[in-house]
Amino acid sequence: MPSLAKYLSDVPDMDEKTSEWLQLLVGDWALLSDLLRADLVLWVRIPAGALAVAHCRPSTGATVYYEDPVGIEADPEEKPLVRAVLDGEEPYFEPAVVMREGQEALRQLAPVRHEGQTIGVLTIEAPVPAGEPSRNETRQHELGERLLRMMGEGAYPIAGAPIPPRRGAPRVGDGIVELDAQGVMIWGSPNALSAFHRFGVAGDMTGSTLAELTTELLQTRAPVDESLPLVLMGRAAWRSDMQARGGTLSLRAIPLTAGGKRDGAIILVRDVSELRRRERELITKEATIREVHHRVKNNLQTVAALLRLQSRRMKSDEARDALAEAQRRVATIALVHESMLQGSEEAVFFDEVIERCLRLAVDAASATVHREGADVTDPHQVEVRTQRVGKVGSVRPEEATPLALVVTELATNAVEHGLSETGGTLTIRAERTGSHLVIHIEDDGAGMKSAQPTGLGTNIAQTLVQGELGGTLDWENRPEGGTRATIDVYLDPVSVDAANA
C-alpha cells in the first residue's frame, strides 16, 4: 500500500506545509483514536470529491474496519458531508448511525485546520455501545473531544514538540491523568493511579499538584531530566522519565488549549521499571562483551608477536615460513575481534576487515614486494596495488572469522604466487544480494596455467569455506591474465538493529 506521503504528493494543489501538517497529525493521532475508542479516517480534497489517505485503529476498543479504507474516494452518501466540512461548514460532532461492513457504527466528522484553512477531515467511527459507558471511558472520550476542538483550531497536533524516540512510550491504555491549568490533578485512570502508587505516591491524588506529590520521591543522587518539571505541570508537550525507589515511570504531557490559551493537560503514564532494568542489563552486557573482545584481541596480538619473534630465531627457511604463516592467521583473527569492538556483538562490518586483510596479506606475503604507498626498503622490490570493489556489509561474528581467514589466505596466495615477481594489482570484488555473498580475489599476474593451487593455505581455505560457511571455493584463469578465486556462500541473516548499530 502506498505511504501517506505518496498519496499526498498525488493530490492536486497540495503544498508542502499542508502535507507536513497532515503527516504530523498522522504521526500522533493514535492518542486521539485511543481516547475516543474509535477508528480515524483522514480525508483530503480532490477534484472528484474526497480521498481517504490514512487510517488508524484504536488499541483501547474494537475496530469497525476489517480492511483499511485507504486510497478510496468517498461514496455518494459520504461525499456531500465530507466536502461540506472541507468547505468550512460546521463540523458534524453529533454522532450518526452508519453501516460498516454489515455492522452499525457511530460516525462523527471533524475538520483538520492549519493556519486558518481546513485542509482535511477526520471521520471518527466507533461500534454502537452495548450499554452505558464507564466513568473511565466517559472521561477519556471528553478528553478526546477536547483534542478534536484543538484540531479544529489548528492547535493539534502540537507543532514544534517532537517526542524523543525512546522505547516505552506511554499510551492511553497504560494510564492517563488530567490536570488543570495549574497542574492540579483532576482525574486519573485506574492504571495511572496504580502506576503512581507503585512509584510511592500514597493516598488520594485528586486535588493535589502532581509535581509536588512526586518531587519528594525523586532520587536526589540520580540525574533528573530538565524537562521533567514542565511535563509534570503539563506545560510542555514532551516526554520524560521519572525514577525513584528502583522504579521508573515514563511520562508524556499534552497541553490542552482553548482559544489559544492553555487550560489543562493530559499526562500519559507508563511503568517502565522492568523495561529500563533490561536496558541497563543490555548496556552492561554489551560493555562486558566489548571488554572481552578487547582482551582477546590483545592476547591474539601478543601471540602473533611471539610467533614473529620465534620465526626470527629459526635457522630453517621452512620453519621460519611456517611460523610467519601462523602469525598472519592469528593476526587475522585479531582483526575480527577488533572490528567487533567498533560494531556490535551481533554484527561485524566486514568491509573494514577486508581493507585490513589486504594490507596484512601484502605486508606479510613476501620480502620481494611492497604495498603501494609503503616505504621501500629494497629497490628491487615490486609494487603491489590493492583495490576493493563492491560491499559485503554486515556479517555475523561466527561467520566473520572463517571468512576473514579465507580472504587473507587467498589474498596472500595471490601476492606470493602471482605478483611477487612482476607486481601488479590485487582486487577483491564483493557481490551481495540478501544472504547470498560472492567474493572474487583477483590478481593480474602470471596466472596458475593448468595447475590447481595446492598447499596448507589452500587446504585451510577450502576446509573453512565448505565446512564452516557451507559454500564453494573455485579457481580459474582470468581471460585478461592472472588468477581469480571465487568464494560463494549463503550467510545467516543479521538483525536490522545490529546492522544499523
CSV table of C-alpha atoms in Angstrom, one decimal, residues 61-287:
chain,number,residue,atom,x,y,z
A,61,GLY,CA,-11.5,-0.7,21.7
A,62,ALA,CA,-12.9,-2.7,18.7
A,63,THR,CA,-12.4,-1.6,15.1
A,64,VAL,CA,-15.2,-1.1,12.6
A,65,TYR,CA,-12.9,-1.8,9.6
A,66,TYR,CA,-11.5,-5.2,8.7
A,67,GLU,CA,-9.7,-3.7,5.6
A,68,ASP,CA,-8.0,-0.3,5.7
A,69,PRO,CA,-10.2,2.3,4.0
A,70,VAL,CA,-7.2,4.0,2.4
A,71,GLY,CA,-6.9,5.1,-1.2
A,72,ILE,CA,-10.7,5.1,-1.8
A,73,GLU,CA,-12.9,8.0,-2.7
A,74,ALA,CA,-15.9,9.0,-0.6
A,75,ASP,CA,-19.1,7.2,-1.7
A,76,PRO,CA,-22.1,9.3,-2.8
A,77,GLU,CA,-23.6,9.2,0.7
A,78,GLU,CA,-20.4,10.3,2.5
A,79,LYS,CA,-19.1,12.8,-0.1
A,80,PRO,CA,-21.6,15.7,0.5
A,81,LEU,CA,-20.9,15.6,4.2
A,82,VAL,CA,-17.1,15.4,3.9
A,83,ARG,CA,-17.0,18.1,1.3
A,84,ALA,CA,-19.2,20.4,3.4
A,85,VAL,CA,-16.7,20.2,6.3
A,86,LEU,CA,-13.8,20.7,3.9
A,87,ASP,CA,-15.6,23.8,2.5
A,88,GLY,CA,-15.7,25.3,6.1
A,89,GLU,CA,-19.2,24.4,7.3
A,90,GLU,CA,-19.7,23.5,11.0
A,91,PRO,CA,-18.3,20.0,12.0
A,92,TYR,CA,-20.7,17.2,12.5
A,93,PHE,CA,-19.9,16.4,16.1
A,94,GLU,CA,-23.3,14.8,16.7
A,95,PRO,CA,-22.9,11.0,16.1
A,96,ALA,CA,-24.9,9.5,13.2
A,97,VAL,CA,-25.5,5.8,12.7
A,98,VAL,CA,-23.9,4.3,9.6
A,99,MET,CA,-23.2,0.7,8.4
A,100,ARG,CA,-19.7,-0.5,8.3
A,101,GLU,CA,-19.0,-4.0,7.0
A,102,GLY,CA,-22.5,-5.2,8.0
A,103,GLN,CA,-22.4,-3.7,11.5
A,104,GLU,CA,-23.8,-0.5,12.9
A,105,ALA,CA,-21.3,2.2,13.9
A,106,LEU,CA,-21.5,5.8,15.1
A,107,ARG,CA,-19.8,8.4,12.9
A,108,GLN,CA,-18.6,11.9,13.6
A,109,LEU,CA,-16.9,14.4,11.3
A,110,ALA,CA,-14.2,16.9,12.5
A,111,PRO,CA,-12.2,19.4,10.5
A,112,VAL,CA,-8.4,19.4,10.4
A,113,ARG,CA,-7.3,23.1,10.2
A,114,HIS,CA,-4.0,24.7,9.8
A,115,GLU,CA,-3.3,28.4,9.6
A,116,GLY,CA,-7.0,29.2,9.4
A,117,GLN,CA,-7.6,26.8,6.5
A,118,THR,CA,-9.5,23.5,6.5
A,119,ILE,CA,-7.0,21.1,5.0
A,120,GLY,CA,-8.7,17.7,5.8
A,121,VAL,CA,-11.5,16.0,7.6
A,122,LEU,CA,-11.4,13.2,10.2
A,123,THR,CA,-14.2,10.7,10.4
A,124,ILE,CA,-14.4,9.2,13.8
A,125,GLU,CA,-16.2,5.9,13.7
A,126,ALA,CA,-16.9,3.5,16.7
A,127,PRO,CA,-19.1,0.5,17.3
A,128,VAL,CA,-22.5,1.2,18.7
A,129,PRO,CA,-22.1,0.7,22.5
A,130,ALA,CA,-24.0,-2.2,24.0
A,131,GLY,CA,-24.5,-0.4,27.4
A,132,GLU,CA,-23.7,2.7,29.4
A,133,PRO,CA,-20.0,3.6,29.2
A,134,SER,CA,-18.0,3.5,32.3
A,135,ARG,CA,-16.7,6.7,34.1
A,136,ASN,CA,-13.3,6.0,32.8
A,137,GLU,CA,-14.5,5.7,29.2
A,138,THR,CA,-16.6,8.9,29.6
A,139,ARG,CA,-13.7,10.9,30.8
A,140,GLN,CA,-11.4,9.7,28.1
A,141,HIS,CA,-14.0,10.5,25.5
A,142,GLU,CA,-14.3,14.0,26.8
A,143,LEU,CA,-10.5,14.5,26.6
A,144,GLY,CA,-10.6,13.2,23.0
A,145,GLU,CA,-13.3,15.7,22.1
A,146,ARG,CA,-11.1,18.5,23.6
A,147,LEU,CA,-8.3,17.4,21.2
A,148,LEU,CA,-10.8,17.4,18.3
A,149,ARG,CA,-11.7,21.0,19.1
A,150,MET,CA,-8.0,21.9,19.3
A,151,MET,CA,-7.5,20.2,15.9
A,152,GLY,CA,-10.3,22.4,14.6
A,153,GLU,CA,-8.5,25.5,15.9
A,154,GLY,CA,-5.2,24.4,14.3
A,155,ALA,CA,-3.6,23.8,17.8
A,156,TYR,CA,-3.4,20.0,17.4
A,157,PRO,CA,-1.1,18.3,16.6
A,158,ILE,CA,1.2,20.5,18.6
A,159,ALA,CA,3.8,22.0,16.3
A,160,GLY,CA,7.5,22.0,17.4
A,161,ALA,CA,7.0,19.4,20.0
A,162,PRO,CA,9.0,16.3,18.9
A,163,ILE,CA,8.6,13.2,21.0
A,164,PRO,CA,12.0,11.6,21.9
A,165,PRO,CA,12.2,8.2,20.1
A,166,ARG,CA,12.8,6.2,23.3
A,167,ARG,CA,11.3,2.8,24.0
A,168,GLY,CA,8.4,2.5,26.3
A,169,ALA,CA,6.3,5.4,25.0
A,170,PRO,CA,3.1,5.5,27.1
A,171,ARG,CA,-0.3,5.2,25.5
A,172,VAL,CA,-3.8,5.8,26.8
A,173,GLY,CA,-4.2,2.2,27.9
A,174,ASP,CA,-1.1,2.4,30.1
A,175,GLY,CA,-2.5,5.2,32.2
A,176,ILE,CA,-3.8,8.8,31.8
A,177,VAL,CA,-4.1,11.7,34.1
A,178,GLU,CA,-6.0,15.0,33.6
A,179,LEU,CA,-4.6,18.2,35.1
A,180,ASP,CA,-6.0,21.7,35.3
A,181,ALA,CA,-4.1,24.9,34.2
A,182,GLN,CA,-2.2,25.0,37.5
A,183,GLY,CA,-1.0,21.4,37.3
A,184,VAL,CA,-3.6,20.1,39.8
A,185,MET,CA,-4.8,16.6,39.2
A,186,ILE,CA,-8.5,16.5,38.3
A,187,TRP,CA,-8.8,12.8,37.4
A,188,GLY,CA,-6.7,9.7,36.8
A,189,SER,CA,-7.4,6.4,35.2
A,190,PRO,CA,-7.1,3.2,37.4
A,191,ASN,CA,-3.9,2.2,35.5
A,192,ALA,CA,-2.4,5.6,36.1
A,193,LEU,CA,-3.2,5.6,39.8
A,194,SER,CA,-1.8,2.1,40.2
A,195,ALA,CA,1.5,3.2,38.5
A,196,PHE,CA,1.9,6.2,40.8
A,197,HIS,CA,1.1,4.1,43.9
A,198,ARG,CA,3.7,1.6,42.9
A,199,PHE,CA,6.1,4.5,42.4
A,200,GLY,CA,5.5,5.5,46.1
A,201,VAL,CA,2.7,8.1,45.9
A,202,ALA,CA,0.3,7.3,48.7
A,203,GLY,CA,-3.3,8.3,49.3
A,204,ASP,CA,-5.8,10.2,47.2
A,205,MET,CA,-4.1,12.2,44.4
A,206,THR,CA,-7.1,14.2,43.3
A,207,GLY,CA,-6.9,17.9,44.1
A,208,SER,CA,-3.1,17.8,44.6
A,209,THR,CA,-0.3,19.2,42.3
A,210,LEU,CA,1.3,16.2,40.6
A,211,ALA,CA,4.7,17.9,40.7
A,212,GLU,CA,4.6,18.3,44.4
A,213,LEU,CA,3.4,14.7,45.0
A,214,THR,CA,6.3,13.2,43.1
A,215,THR,CA,9.2,15.6,43.8
A,216,GLU,CA,9.8,14.3,47.3
A,217,LEU,CA,10.2,10.7,45.9
A,218,LEU,CA,12.8,11.5,43.3
A,219,GLN,CA,16.3,10.1,43.9
A,220,THR,CA,18.5,13.0,45.0
A,221,ARG,CA,21.7,11.5,43.6
A,222,ALA,CA,20.2,10.4,40.3
A,223,PRO,CA,20.3,13.0,37.4
A,224,VAL,CA,16.9,14.5,36.7
A,225,ASP,CA,15.7,15.4,33.2
A,226,GLU,CA,15.4,19.2,32.9
A,227,SER,CA,12.1,18.8,31.2
A,228,LEU,CA,10.5,16.8,34.0
A,229,PRO,CA,9.0,19.8,35.9
A,230,LEU,CA,7.4,21.1,32.8
A,231,VAL,CA,6.0,17.7,32.0
A,232,LEU,CA,4.6,17.2,35.5
A,233,MET,CA,2.9,20.6,35.3
A,234,GLY,CA,1.6,19.9,31.8
A,235,ARG,CA,3.2,23.0,30.4
A,236,ALA,CA,5.3,21.3,27.7
A,237,ALA,CA,4.5,18.7,25.1
A,238,TRP,CA,7.3,16.4,25.8
A,239,ARG,CA,8.4,13.1,27.3
A,240,SER,CA,10.4,12.4,30.4
A,241,ASP,CA,11.4,9.5,32.7
A,242,MET,CA,11.0,9.8,36.5
A,243,GLN,CA,13.0,7.4,38.7
A,244,ALA,CA,12.7,6.6,42.4
A,245,ARG,CA,13.0,3.6,44.7
A,246,GLY,CA,14.2,1.4,41.9
A,247,GLY,CA,11.1,2.2,39.8
A,248,THR,CA,10.8,4.3,36.6
A,249,LEU,CA,7.7,6.0,35.2
A,250,SER,CA,7.6,7.2,31.6
A,251,LEU,CA,5.6,10.4,31.3
A,252,ARG,CA,4.3,12.3,28.3
A,253,ALA,CA,2.5,15.6,28.6
A,254,ILE,CA,0.0,17.0,26.1
A,255,PRO,CA,-1.1,20.6,27.0
A,256,LEU,CA,-4.8,21.3,26.3
A,257,THR,CA,-5.7,24.7,25.0
A,258,ALA,CA,-8.9,26.6,24.2
A,259,GLY,CA,-8.9,29.8,22.1
A,260,GLY,CA,-5.1,29.8,22.2
A,261,LYS,CA,-4.8,29.7,26.0
A,262,ARG,CA,-3.6,26.7,28.0
A,263,ASP,CA,-6.4,25.4,30.3
A,264,GLY,CA,-5.2,22.0,31.3
A,265,ALA,CA,-3.1,19.0,30.2
A,266,ILE,CA,-3.2,15.3,29.6
A,267,ILE,CA,-0.4,13.2,31.2
A,268,LEU,CA,0.2,9.7,29.8
A,269,VAL,CA,2.0,7.5,32.3
A,270,ARG,CA,3.6,4.0,31.9
A,271,ASP,CA,5.5,2.0,34.4
A,272,VAL,CA,8.7,1.1,32.5
A,273,SER,CA,10.7,-0.2,35.5
A,274,GLU,CA,11.3,-3.6,34.0
A,275,LEU,CA,12.0,-2.2,30.6
A,276,ARG,CA,14.6,0.2,31.9
A,277,ARG,CA,16.1,-2.6,34.0
A,278,ARG,CA,16.5,-4.8,31.0
A,279,GLU,CA,18.0,-1.9,29.0
A,280,ARG,CA,20.6,-1.4,31.8
A,281,GLU,CA,21.4,-5.1,31.7
A,282,LEU,CA,21.9,-5.0,28.0
A,283,ILE,CA,24.2,-2.0,28.3
A,284,THR,CA,26.2,-3.8,31.0
A,285,LYS,CA,26.3,-6.9,28.8
A,286,GLU,CA,27.4,-5.0,25.8
A,287,ALA,CA,30.2,-3.3,27.8
